[in-house]
CSV table of C-alpha atoms and ligand atoms in Angstrom, one decimal:
chain,number,residue,atom,x,y,z
A,25,MET,CA,0.0,0.0,0.0
A,26,ARG,CA,1.3,3.4,-1.0
A,27,VAL,CA,-0.1,6.9,-0.1
A,28,HIS,CA,0.4,9.9,-2.3
A,29,PHE,CA,-0.3,13.2,-0.6
A,30,HIS,CA,-1.9,15.7,-2.9
A,31,GLY,CA,-3.9,18.4,-1.1
A,32,ALA,CA,-4.5,19.8,2.4
A,33,ALA,CA,-0.9,19.0,3.1
A,34,GLY,CA,0.6,22.2,4.5
A,35,GLN,CA,-2.7,24.0,4.3
A,36,VAL,CA,-6.3,23.4,5.5
A,37,THR,CA,-8.3,23.3,2.3
A,38,GLY,CA,-8.3,21.0,-0.8
A,39,SER,CA,-8.1,17.7,1.0
A,40,MET,CA,-7.1,14.9,-1.3
A,41,HIS,CA,-4.9,11.7,-0.9
A,42,LEU,CA,-4.4,8.9,-3.4
A,43,VAL,CA,-3.9,5.3,-2.1
A,44,GLU,CA,-2.5,2.6,-4.3
A,45,CYS,CA,-3.4,-0.8,-3.0
A,46,ALA,CA,-4.4,-4.3,-4.2
A,47,GLY,CA,-3.6,-3.1,-7.7
A,48,LYS,CA,-6.3,-0.3,-7.4
A,49,ARG,CA,-6.3,3.4,-7.0
A,50,VAL,CA,-8.5,4.9,-4.3
A,51,LEU,CA,-8.9,8.6,-3.7
A,52,LEU,CA,-9.6,9.9,-0.2
A,53,ASP,CA,-11.5,13.1,-0.5
A,54,CYS,CA,-11.4,15.5,-3.5
A,55,GLY,CA,-11.7,18.9,-2.0
A,56,MET,CA,-11.7,22.4,-3.3
A,57,ARG,CA,-9.0,24.9,-2.3
A,58,GLN,CA,-10.5,28.0,-0.6
A,59,GLY,CA,-9.1,31.3,0.4
A,60,SER,CA,-7.2,33.8,-1.7
A,61,ARG,CA,-8.0,34.3,-5.4
A,62,GLU,CA,-4.8,32.5,-6.4
A,63,MET,CA,-5.6,29.5,-4.3
A,64,GLU,CA,-9.1,29.3,-5.7
A,65,ALA,CA,-7.7,29.6,-9.3
A,66,ALA,CA,-5.6,26.5,-8.6
A,67,ASN,CA,-8.9,24.5,-8.5
A,68,PHE,CA,-9.0,24.8,-12.3
A,69,GLU,CA,-5.6,23.2,-12.8
A,70,PRO,CA,-5.3,19.6,-14.0
A,71,PHE,CA,-5.4,16.8,-11.4
A,72,PRO,CA,-1.9,15.4,-10.5
A,73,PHE,CA,-3.1,12.0,-11.9
A,74,ASP,CA,-5.5,10.9,-14.7
A,75,PRO,CA,-9.0,11.0,-13.3
A,76,ALA,CA,-10.0,8.0,-15.4
A,77,SER,CA,-7.3,5.9,-13.6
A,78,ILE,CA,-9.1,6.2,-10.3
A,79,ASP,CA,-11.1,3.2,-9.3
A,80,ALA,CA,-13.0,4.6,-6.4
A,81,LEU,CA,-13.4,7.7,-4.3
A,82,VAL,CA,-14.1,7.8,-0.5
A,83,ALA,CA,-15.5,11.1,0.8
A,84,SER,CA,-14.9,11.8,4.6
A,85,HIS,CA,-17.6,14.5,4.9
A,86,ALA,CA,-19.7,17.0,3.0
A,87,HIS,CA,-17.6,20.2,3.5
A,88,ILE,CA,-16.6,21.7,0.2
A,89,ASP,CA,-12.9,21.6,1.1
A,90,HIS,CA,-13.3,17.8,1.1
A,91,ILE,CA,-15.7,17.2,-1.8
A,92,GLY,CA,-15.7,20.4,-3.9
A,93,ARG,CA,-13.8,19.0,-6.9
A,94,ILE,CA,-15.8,15.7,-7.2
A,95,PRO,CA,-18.0,17.1,-10.1
A,96,LEU,CA,-14.8,18.3,-11.9
A,97,LEU,CA,-13.2,14.8,-11.4
A,98,VAL,CA,-16.2,13.2,-13.0
A,99,ALA,CA,-16.3,15.8,-15.8
A,100,ARG,CA,-12.7,15.0,-16.5
A,101,GLY,CA,-13.2,11.3,-16.8
A,102,PHE,CA,-13.6,9.6,-13.3
A,103,ARG,CA,-16.3,6.8,-13.7
A,104,GLY,CA,-15.9,4.9,-10.4
A,105,PRO,CA,-18.1,4.8,-7.3
A,106,VAL,CA,-18.1,7.6,-4.7
A,107,PHE,CA,-18.5,6.1,-1.2
A,108,ALA,CA,-19.9,8.3,1.5
A,109,GLN,CA,-21.7,7.8,4.8
A,110,GLU,CA,-25.5,8.0,4.4
A,111,ALA,CA,-26.0,11.5,5.8
A,112,THR,CA,-22.9,12.7,3.9
A,113,ALA,CA,-24.4,11.3,0.8
A,114,GLU,CA,-27.5,13.5,1.4
A,115,LEU,CA,-25.6,16.6,2.3
A,116,MET,CA,-23.2,16.4,-0.7
A,117,PRO,CA,-25.7,17.4,-3.4
A,118,ILE,CA,-27.0,20.3,-1.3
A,119,MET,CA,-23.4,21.7,-0.8
A,120,LEU,CA,-22.3,21.0,-4.4
A,121,LEU,CA,-25.4,22.5,-6.0
A,122,ASP,CA,-24.9,25.6,-4.0
A,123,ALA,CA,-21.2,25.8,-4.9
A,124,ALA,CA,-22.2,25.3,-8.6
A,125,SER,CA,-24.8,28.1,-8.5
A,126,LEU,CA,-22.2,30.5,-7.0
A,127,ALA,CA,-19.7,29.5,-9.6
A,128,GLU,CA,-22.2,29.9,-12.4
A,129,ASN,CA,-23.3,33.4,-11.1
A,130,ASP,CA,-19.7,34.5,-10.7
A,131,ALA,CA,-18.9,33.4,-14.3
A,132,ASP,CA,-22.0,35.2,-15.6
A,133,ARG,CA,-21.0,38.4,-13.8
A,134,ALA,CA,-17.4,38.2,-15.1
A,135,ASN,CA,-18.7,37.7,-18.6
A,136,ARG,CA,-21.0,40.7,-18.5
A,137,ASP,CA,-18.1,42.9,-17.5
A,138,ARG,CA,-15.7,41.2,-20.0
A,139,LYS,CA,-13.6,43.5,-22.1
A,140,ARG,CA,-13.1,42.6,-25.8
A,141,GLY,CA,-10.3,40.1,-26.3
A,142,GLN,CA,-10.6,38.7,-22.7
A,143,PRO,CA,-11.3,34.9,-22.6
A,144,GLU,CA,-14.8,33.9,-21.5
A,145,ALA,CA,-15.1,33.0,-17.8
A,146,MET,CA,-16.1,29.4,-17.1
A,147,PRO,CA,-17.5,28.1,-13.8
A,148,LEU,CA,-15.4,25.4,-12.1
A,149,PHE,CA,-18.4,23.1,-12.6
A,150,THR,CA,-22.1,23.4,-13.3
A,151,ARG,CA,-25.3,22.1,-11.7
A,152,ASP,CA,-25.4,19.5,-14.5
A,153,ASP,CA,-21.9,18.3,-13.6
A,154,VAL,CA,-23.1,17.9,-10.0
A,155,GLU,CA,-26.2,15.8,-11.0
A,156,GLU,CA,-23.9,13.6,-13.1
A,157,ALA,CA,-21.4,13.1,-10.3
A,158,MET,CA,-24.1,12.3,-7.7
A,159,GLY,CA,-25.2,9.4,-9.8
A,160,GLN,CA,-22.0,7.7,-8.8
A,161,VAL,CA,-22.5,8.0,-5.0
A,162,ARG,CA,-22.9,4.8,-3.0
A,163,SER,CA,-24.0,5.4,0.6
A,164,LEU,CA,-22.7,3.3,3.5
A,165,ARG,CA,-23.7,3.1,7.2
A,166,TYR,CA,-21.3,3.8,10.0
A,167,ASP,CA,-19.3,0.9,11.5
A,168,ALA,CA,-20.0,-1.5,8.6
A,169,ARG,CA,-16.8,-2.9,7.1
A,170,THR,CA,-17.6,-3.2,3.4
A,171,PRO,CA,-15.6,-4.6,0.4
A,172,VAL,CA,-15.6,-1.7,-2.1
A,173,LEU,CA,-13.2,-3.1,-4.7
A,174,THR,CA,-11.6,-6.5,-5.1
A,175,GLY,CA,-9.1,-6.7,-2.2
A,176,VAL,CA,-10.1,-3.3,-0.7
A,177,ASP,CA,-12.4,-2.9,2.3
A,178,ILE,CA,-13.4,0.3,4.0
A,179,ALA,CA,-15.4,1.4,7.1
A,180,PHE,CA,-16.7,4.7,8.2
A,181,ARG,CA,-16.6,5.7,11.9
A,182,ASP,CA,-18.2,8.8,13.4
A,183,ALA,CA,-15.8,11.7,13.4
A,184,GLY,CA,-18.2,14.1,15.4
A,185,HIS,CA,-17.3,17.1,13.1
A,186,ILE,CA,-20.6,17.6,11.1
A,187,LEU,CA,-23.5,15.3,10.5
A,188,GLY,CA,-22.2,12.2,8.6
A,189,SER,CA,-18.5,13.1,9.1
A,190,SER,CA,-16.3,10.1,9.1
A,191,ILE,CA,-13.0,8.6,10.0
A,192,VAL,CA,-12.1,6.3,7.2
A,193,GLU,CA,-10.6,2.8,7.9
A,194,LEU,CA,-9.1,1.2,4.8
A,195,TRP,CA,-7.8,-2.4,4.6
A,196,ALA,CA,-5.8,-3.8,1.7
A,197,ASP,CA,-2.6,-5.8,1.0
A,198,GLY,CA,-2.7,-7.0,4.7
A,199,LYS,CA,-2.3,-3.4,5.9
A,200,LYS,CA,-4.6,-0.9,7.4
A,201,LEU,CA,-4.7,2.8,6.8
A,202,VAL,CA,-6.8,5.2,9.0
A,203,PHE,CA,-7.7,8.7,7.7
A,204,SER,CA,-9.2,10.9,10.4
A,205,GLY,CA,-11.0,13.2,8.1
A,206,ASP,CA,-11.9,16.3,10.2
A,207,LEU,CA,-12.3,15.4,13.9
A,208,GLY,CA,-14.8,17.2,16.0
A,209,PRO,CA,-14.2,18.3,19.6
A,210,LYS,CA,-15.5,16.2,22.4
A,211,GLY,CA,-18.8,17.4,23.9
A,212,THR,CA,-19.9,19.2,20.7
A,213,PRO,CA,-23.6,19.7,20.8
A,214,ILE,CA,-25.9,17.4,18.8
A,215,LEU,CA,-23.1,15.1,17.5
A,216,ARG,CA,-21.4,12.2,19.2
A,217,ASP,CA,-17.7,12.3,20.1
A,218,PRO,CA,-15.2,11.1,17.6
A,219,GLU,CA,-14.8,7.3,17.7
A,220,THR,CA,-11.6,5.8,19.0
A,221,VAL,CA,-9.8,3.5,16.6
A,222,ARG,CA,-7.4,1.0,18.1
A,223,ASP,CA,-5.2,-0.2,15.3
A,224,ALA,CA,-3.5,1.0,12.1
A,225,ASP,CA,-0.3,0.7,10.2
A,226,LEU,CA,-0.4,4.4,9.2
A,227,VAL,CA,-2.6,7.2,10.4
A,228,LEU,CA,-3.4,10.4,8.4
A,229,MET,CA,-4.6,12.9,11.0
A,230,GLU,CA,-5.9,16.4,10.6
A,231,SER,CA,-4.1,19.2,12.5
A,232,THR,CA,-6.1,22.4,12.0
A,233,TYR,CA,-5.8,23.4,15.7
A,234,GLY,CA,-2.6,21.4,16.4
A,235,ASP,CA,-1.1,24.4,18.3
A,236,ARG,CA,-4.0,25.6,20.4
A,237,ASN,CA,-6.7,24.7,22.8
A,238,HIS,CA,-10.3,26.1,22.7
A,239,ARG,CA,-12.0,28.2,25.3
A,240,ASP,CA,-14.4,26.5,27.6
A,241,ARG,CA,-17.7,25.9,25.8
A,242,ALA,CA,-19.9,26.6,28.9
A,243,GLU,CA,-18.4,30.1,29.1
A,244,THR,CA,-19.1,30.7,25.4
A,245,ILE,CA,-22.7,29.7,25.8
A,246,SER,CA,-23.4,31.9,28.8
A,247,GLU,CA,-21.8,34.8,26.8
A,248,LEU,CA,-24.3,34.2,24.0
A,249,GLY,CA,-27.2,34.3,26.5
A,250,GLY,CA,-25.8,37.6,27.9
A,251,ILE,CA,-25.7,39.2,24.5
A,252,LEU,CA,-29.3,38.2,23.8
A,253,GLU,CA,-30.3,39.8,27.1
A,254,ARG,CA,-28.5,43.1,26.3
A,255,ALA,CA,-29.9,43.2,22.8
A,256,TRP,CA,-33.4,42.8,24.2
A,257,ASN,CA,-32.9,45.6,26.7
A,258,ASP,CA,-31.5,47.8,24.0
A,259,GLY,CA,-34.7,47.3,22.0
A,260,GLY,CA,-32.6,45.9,19.1
A,261,SER,CA,-32.2,42.8,16.9
A,262,VAL,CA,-29.5,40.3,16.7
A,263,LEU,CA,-27.7,39.3,13.5
A,264,ILE,CA,-25.6,36.1,13.4
A,265,PRO,CA,-23.6,35.3,10.3
A,266,ALA,CA,-23.3,31.5,10.2
A,267,PHE,CA,-22.4,28.7,7.9
A,268,ALA,CA,-25.3,26.6,6.7
A,269,VAL,CA,-24.0,23.3,8.0
A,270,GLY,CA,-23.3,22.8,11.6
A,271,ARG,CA,-23.2,26.2,13.2
A,272,SER,CA,-26.8,27.2,12.2
A,273,GLN,CA,-28.2,23.9,13.6
A,274,GLU,CA,-26.1,24.3,16.8
A,275,LEU,CA,-27.5,27.8,17.4
A,276,LEU,CA,-31.1,26.5,17.3
A,277,TYR,CA,-30.0,23.7,19.6
A,278,TRP,CA,-28.8,26.3,22.2
A,279,PHE,CA,-31.9,28.3,21.8
A,280,ALA,CA,-34.0,25.2,22.7
A,281,ARG,CA,-31.8,24.2,25.6
A,282,HIS,CA,-32.0,27.7,27.1
A,283,TRP,CA,-35.6,28.4,26.1
A,284,ASP,CA,-36.6,29.5,29.5
A,285,ASP,CA,-33.5,31.1,31.0
A,286,TRP,CA,-32.8,33.1,27.9
A,287,LYS,CA,-36.5,34.0,27.6
A,288,MET,CA,-36.3,32.9,23.9
A,289,SER,CA,-40.0,33.0,23.4
A,290,ARG,CA,-40.0,36.8,23.3
A,291,TRP,CA,-37.9,36.8,20.1
A,292,ARG,CA,-38.7,36.0,16.5
A,293,VAL,CA,-36.0,33.7,15.2
A,294,PHE,CA,-35.2,33.6,11.5
A,295,LEU,CA,-33.2,30.9,9.7
A,296,ASP,CA,-32.7,33.0,6.6
A,297,SER,CA,-31.0,30.5,4.2
A,298,PRO,CA,-32.6,28.1,1.8
A,299,MET,CA,-29.5,25.9,2.1
A,300,ALA,CA,-29.5,25.9,5.9
A,301,ASN,CA,-33.2,24.9,5.8
A,302,ARG,CA,-32.4,22.0,3.5
A,303,VAL,CA,-29.6,20.9,5.7
A,304,LEU,CA,-32.0,21.1,8.7
A,305,LYS,CA,-34.1,18.4,7.1
A,306,VAL,CA,-31.2,16.1,6.6
A,307,TYR,CA,-30.2,16.5,10.2
A,308,ASP,CA,-33.8,15.8,11.2
A,309,ARG,CA,-33.9,12.6,9.1
A,310,HIS,CA,-30.7,11.3,10.8
A,311,HIS,CA,-31.5,12.2,14.4
A,312,ALA,CA,-30.5,8.6,15.2
A,313,LEU,CA,-26.9,9.7,14.8
A,314,PHE,CA,-27.2,12.4,17.5
A,315,ASP,CA,-25.5,11.9,20.9
A,316,ALA,CA,-27.6,10.9,24.0
A,317,GLU,CA,-28.0,14.5,25.3
A,318,ALA,CA,-29.3,15.7,21.9
A,319,GLN,CA,-31.7,12.7,21.7
A,320,ASP,CA,-33.1,13.9,25.1
A,321,VAL,CA,-33.5,17.4,23.8
A,322,TRP,CA,-35.2,16.2,20.7
A,323,ARG,CA,-37.7,14.3,22.8
A,324,GLY,CA,-38.5,17.4,24.9
A,325,THR,CA,-40.1,20.7,24.0
A,326,PRO,CA,-39.4,22.8,22.2
A,327,ASN,CA,-37.7,20.8,19.5
A,328,PRO,CA,-34.7,22.9,18.3
A,329,PHE,CA,-35.7,22.7,14.7
A,330,ARG,CA,-39.4,23.4,15.4
A,331,LEU,CA,-39.2,26.3,17.8
A,332,PRO,CA,-42.7,27.9,17.9
A,333,ASN,CA,-41.1,31.3,16.9
A,334,LEU,CA,-38.8,29.9,14.2
A,335,HIS,CA,-39.3,31.2,10.7
A,336,ALA,CA,-37.5,29.3,8.0
A,337,THR,CA,-37.3,31.9,5.2
A,338,VAL,CA,-36.7,30.6,1.8
A,339,THR,CA,-37.6,33.2,-0.8
A,340,THR,CA,-35.9,36.5,-1.3
A,341,GLU,CA,-39.2,38.3,-0.6
A,342,GLU,CA,-39.5,36.6,2.8
A,343,SER,CA,-35.9,37.5,3.5
A,344,MET,CA,-36.5,41.2,2.6
A,345,ALA,CA,-39.6,41.3,4.7
A,346,ILE,CA,-37.5,40.7,7.9
A,347,ASN,CA,-36.3,44.3,7.4
A,348,ARG,CA,-39.7,45.6,8.3
A,349,ILE,CA,-39.4,44.2,11.8
A,350,GLU,CA,-38.5,47.0,14.1
A,351,ARG,CA,-37.0,45.0,17.0
A,352,GLY,CA,-36.8,41.6,18.6
A,353,ALA,CA,-35.5,39.6,15.6
A,354,VAL,CA,-32.7,37.1,15.7
A,355,VAL,CA,-31.5,36.5,12.2
A,356,ILE,CA,-29.2,33.6,11.4
A,357,ALA,CA,-28.0,33.9,7.8
A,358,GLY,CA,-24.9,33.1,5.6
A,359,SER,CA,-22.3,33.6,4.8
A,360,GLY,CA,-20.4,32.9,8.0
A,361,MET,CA,-17.8,35.5,7.2
A,362,ALA,CA,-20.2,38.1,5.8
A,363,ASN,CA,-18.4,38.1,2.5
A,364,GLY,CA,-21.6,37.3,0.6
A,365,GLY,CA,-25.1,35.9,1.0
A,366,ARG,CA,-28.2,37.2,2.7
A,367,ILE,CA,-26.5,38.4,5.8
A,368,LEU,CA,-25.3,41.4,3.7
A,369,HIS,CA,-28.7,42.9,3.2
A,370,HIS,CA,-29.5,42.5,6.9
A,371,LEU,CA,-26.2,44.2,7.8
A,372,ARG,CA,-26.9,47.0,5.3
A,373,HIS,CA,-30.3,47.6,6.9
A,374,ARG,CA,-29.3,47.3,10.6
A,375,LEU,CA,-25.6,48.0,11.0
A,376,GLY,CA,-26.1,51.7,11.4
A,377,ARG,CA,-28.2,51.3,14.5
A,378,ARG,CA,-26.6,51.3,17.9
A,379,GLU,CA,-29.3,48.9,19.3
A,380,THR,CA,-28.3,46.1,16.7
A,381,HIS,CA,-26.0,43.4,18.0
A,382,VAL,CA,-23.9,41.4,15.5
A,383,VAL,CA,-22.6,38.1,16.8
A,384,PHE,CA,-19.7,36.3,15.0
A,385,VAL,CA,-19.6,32.7,16.0
A,386,GLY,CA,-16.8,31.4,13.7
A,387,TYR,CA,-13.4,32.2,12.3
A,388,GLN,CA,-13.2,35.5,10.2
A,389,ALA,CA,-10.6,35.3,7.5
A,390,GLU,CA,-8.4,38.2,6.5
A,391,GLY,CA,-10.1,40.5,3.9
A,392,THR,CA,-13.7,39.5,4.7
A,393,LEU,CA,-16.3,42.0,5.9
A,394,GLY,CA,-16.6,39.9,9.1
A,395,ARG,CA,-13.0,40.5,9.9
A,396,LYS,CA,-13.3,44.3,9.3
A,397,LEU,CA,-16.3,44.5,11.6
A,398,VAL,CA,-14.5,42.4,14.3
A,399,ASN,CA,-11.5,44.7,14.0
A,400,GLY,CA,-13.8,47.7,14.7
A,401,ALA,CA,-14.2,49.3,11.3
A,402,LYS,CA,-16.4,52.4,11.6
A,403,TRP,CA,-17.5,52.5,8.0
A,404,VAL,CA,-17.8,49.5,5.6
A,405,ARG,CA,-18.9,49.0,2.0
A,406,ILE,CA,-21.9,46.8,1.4
A,407,HIS,CA,-23.5,46.2,-2.0
A,408,GLY,CA,-21.7,49.3,-3.3
A,409,GLY,CA,-22.9,51.6,-0.5
A,410,ASP,CA,-21.1,53.0,2.5
A,411,VAL,CA,-22.6,51.9,5.8
A,412,GLN,CA,-21.7,53.3,9.2
A,413,ALA,CA,-21.0,50.5,11.7
A,414,ASN,CA,-22.8,51.7,14.9
A,415,ALA,CA,-24.0,48.3,15.9
A,416,GLN,CA,-22.4,46.4,18.8
A,417,VAL,CA,-20.2,43.7,17.4
A,418,HIS,CA,-19.3,40.5,19.4
A,419,THR,CA,-17.0,37.6,18.8
A,420,VAL,CA,-18.1,34.4,20.5
A,421,GLY,CA,-15.2,32.0,20.3
A,422,GLY,CA,-15.2,28.4,21.5
A,423,LEU,CA,-17.9,27.0,19.1
A,424,SER,CA,-15.3,25.3,16.8
A,425,ALA,CA,-16.2,22.1,14.9
A,426,HIS,CA,-12.6,20.9,15.1
A,427,ALA,CA,-10.8,19.1,17.9
A,428,ASP,CA,-8.1,21.2,19.6
A,429,GLN,CA,-4.6,20.1,20.4
A,430,HIS,CA,-5.7,18.3,23.5
A,431,GLY,CA,-8.5,16.5,21.5
A,432,LEU,CA,-6.2,15.5,18.7
A,433,ILE,CA,-3.6,14.0,21.0
A,434,GLU,CA,-6.3,12.2,22.9
A,435,TRP,CA,-7.7,10.7,19.7
A,436,TYR,CA,-4.3,9.5,18.6
A,437,SER,CA,-3.5,8.1,22.0
A,438,GLY,CA,-6.4,5.6,21.5
A,439,PHE,CA,-4.2,3.6,19.1
A,440,ASP,CA,-2.4,0.8,20.7
A,441,PRO,CA,0.4,0.3,19.8
A,442,HIS,CA,1.0,3.9,18.5
A,443,PRO,CA,1.4,3.7,14.7
A,444,PRO,CA,3.4,6.1,12.5
A,445,LEU,CA,1.5,9.3,11.9
A,446,ALA,CA,1.3,11.7,8.9
A,447,LEU,CA,-0.2,15.1,9.7
A,448,VAL,CA,-2.5,16.7,7.1
A,449,HIS,CA,-5.0,19.5,7.0
A,450,GLY,CA,-3.1,22.1,9.0
A,451,GLU,CA,-0.8,25.0,8.5
A,452,ASP,CA,2.8,24.4,9.2
A,453,GLU,CA,3.0,26.1,12.5
A,454,ALA,CA,0.1,24.1,13.9
A,455,ARG,CA,1.5,20.8,12.4
A,456,GLU,CA,5.0,21.4,13.7
A,457,THR,CA,3.8,22.1,17.2
A,458,LEU,CA,1.6,19.0,17.2
A,459,ALA,CA,4.2,16.8,15.7
A,460,ALA,CA,6.8,17.8,18.4
A,461,GLU,CA,4.2,17.2,21.1
A,462,ILE,CA,3.2,13.7,19.8
A,463,GLY,CA,6.7,12.7,19.1
A,464,ARG,CA,7.8,13.6,22.6
A,465,ARG,CA,4.9,11.8,24.3
A,466,PHE,CA,4.7,8.7,22.3
A,467,GLY,CA,8.1,8.3,20.8
A,468,VAL,CA,6.7,7.8,17.3
A,469,GLU,CA,7.7,9.0,13.8
A,470,VAL,CA,5.5,12.0,12.8
A,471,GLU,CA,5.6,13.2,9.2
A,472,LEU,CA,4.3,16.5,7.9
A,473,ALA,CA,2.7,15.4,4.6
A,474,ARG,CA,3.8,17.5,1.6
A,475,PRO,CA,1.9,17.7,-1.7
A,476,GLY,CA,3.5,15.4,-4.3
A,477,VAL,CA,5.2,13.3,-1.7
A,478,GLU,CA,4.4,9.6,-1.3
A,479,ARG,CA,5.1,6.9,1.3
A,480,ASP,CA,4.7,3.2,1.7
A,481,VAL,CA,2.5,1.8,4.4
B,529,ZN,ZN1,-14.7,19.9,7.6
């Protein structure tokens, strides 16, 4: 068995690794690179292998940086099966159709502004490409070891990162490879903790937060309650930019859990995102995958996804109508970094008012509107207009969907004996810190996977 590292090796996006085993070629993830314009342009480049030569693809979870180039792989000749856990298989088309729409709209806009002689802009892939690729998906349950090609077995184990997220076990040639995918933190709401795996000949482990530990979650949650209280007393509304998968559902969960002590019934809560609402339905269908605490919450009242004051807004008109509400609205809308999506028109409408509270619950990358607001910008540009930022801006940390350094080390320590380890999905600083720490504690060889490098298992 031989592993070729191709993406998310030295960075956190574009996850992709090729495994040669039993005379076959299996691809683990096929993610999109995200971030700067240059990084995103790299998605158009040829794959570092012939897509037609791949026998099967295994998708760890439905985040775009793990699945975003699957339609392109298919458009360029891949004809094999795509294996995914059942919930992942349902989330994938939602995520990919959204990405295709964005890409098609961007290309249309670029072509409208195109100067003579400039080449026509093309989307990375289209909705038709997504439909085509989804025809190759085969869904598997957690914990079922399954032969996927002659001589190759895989199993998915719950990774506790988003619904359906998986640790991948792969057996072939008398060896076993374990790919962590993205690992969630222990005690994350709704989801179970990442499963412990005991044996492997090589482990590929993510290392996003390899150099830091998260804030205490309980503190974070009480902070959120405090902000809602202040916003109510100010006679304002609350805007929460959030990603459609994971964080949006988590917020509704906290509202249900704290229904009485946060006096949630006095608010009108809006989940203003067609995608988040579609994702909600997938979460609902798969509530058997939730942890015991969430199962309890789901049996009680109110149900997080059916809060009596929850309005799932789908059409643009419904979304615009929220502007007419003077006070007492909690609006959850994408994008999570306020660099696009419906949250922009809410910010444009309410950012000028002192009584508005804007709550950031995730990482805000350099160059995004979210980052500017977090840094205290007094004026920002939204949809071509200047808007004064008088609202009260809060950053609520500690809701990460990734295990921190402590969690990563704990997961690795479950292997007995401790196998060699290759760190992927992390920037170098995080990986180096984690590699040193694991090397010191367990006396094992830790490799920082580099793109284009291969190793035998
Ligand atoms: Zn992820």
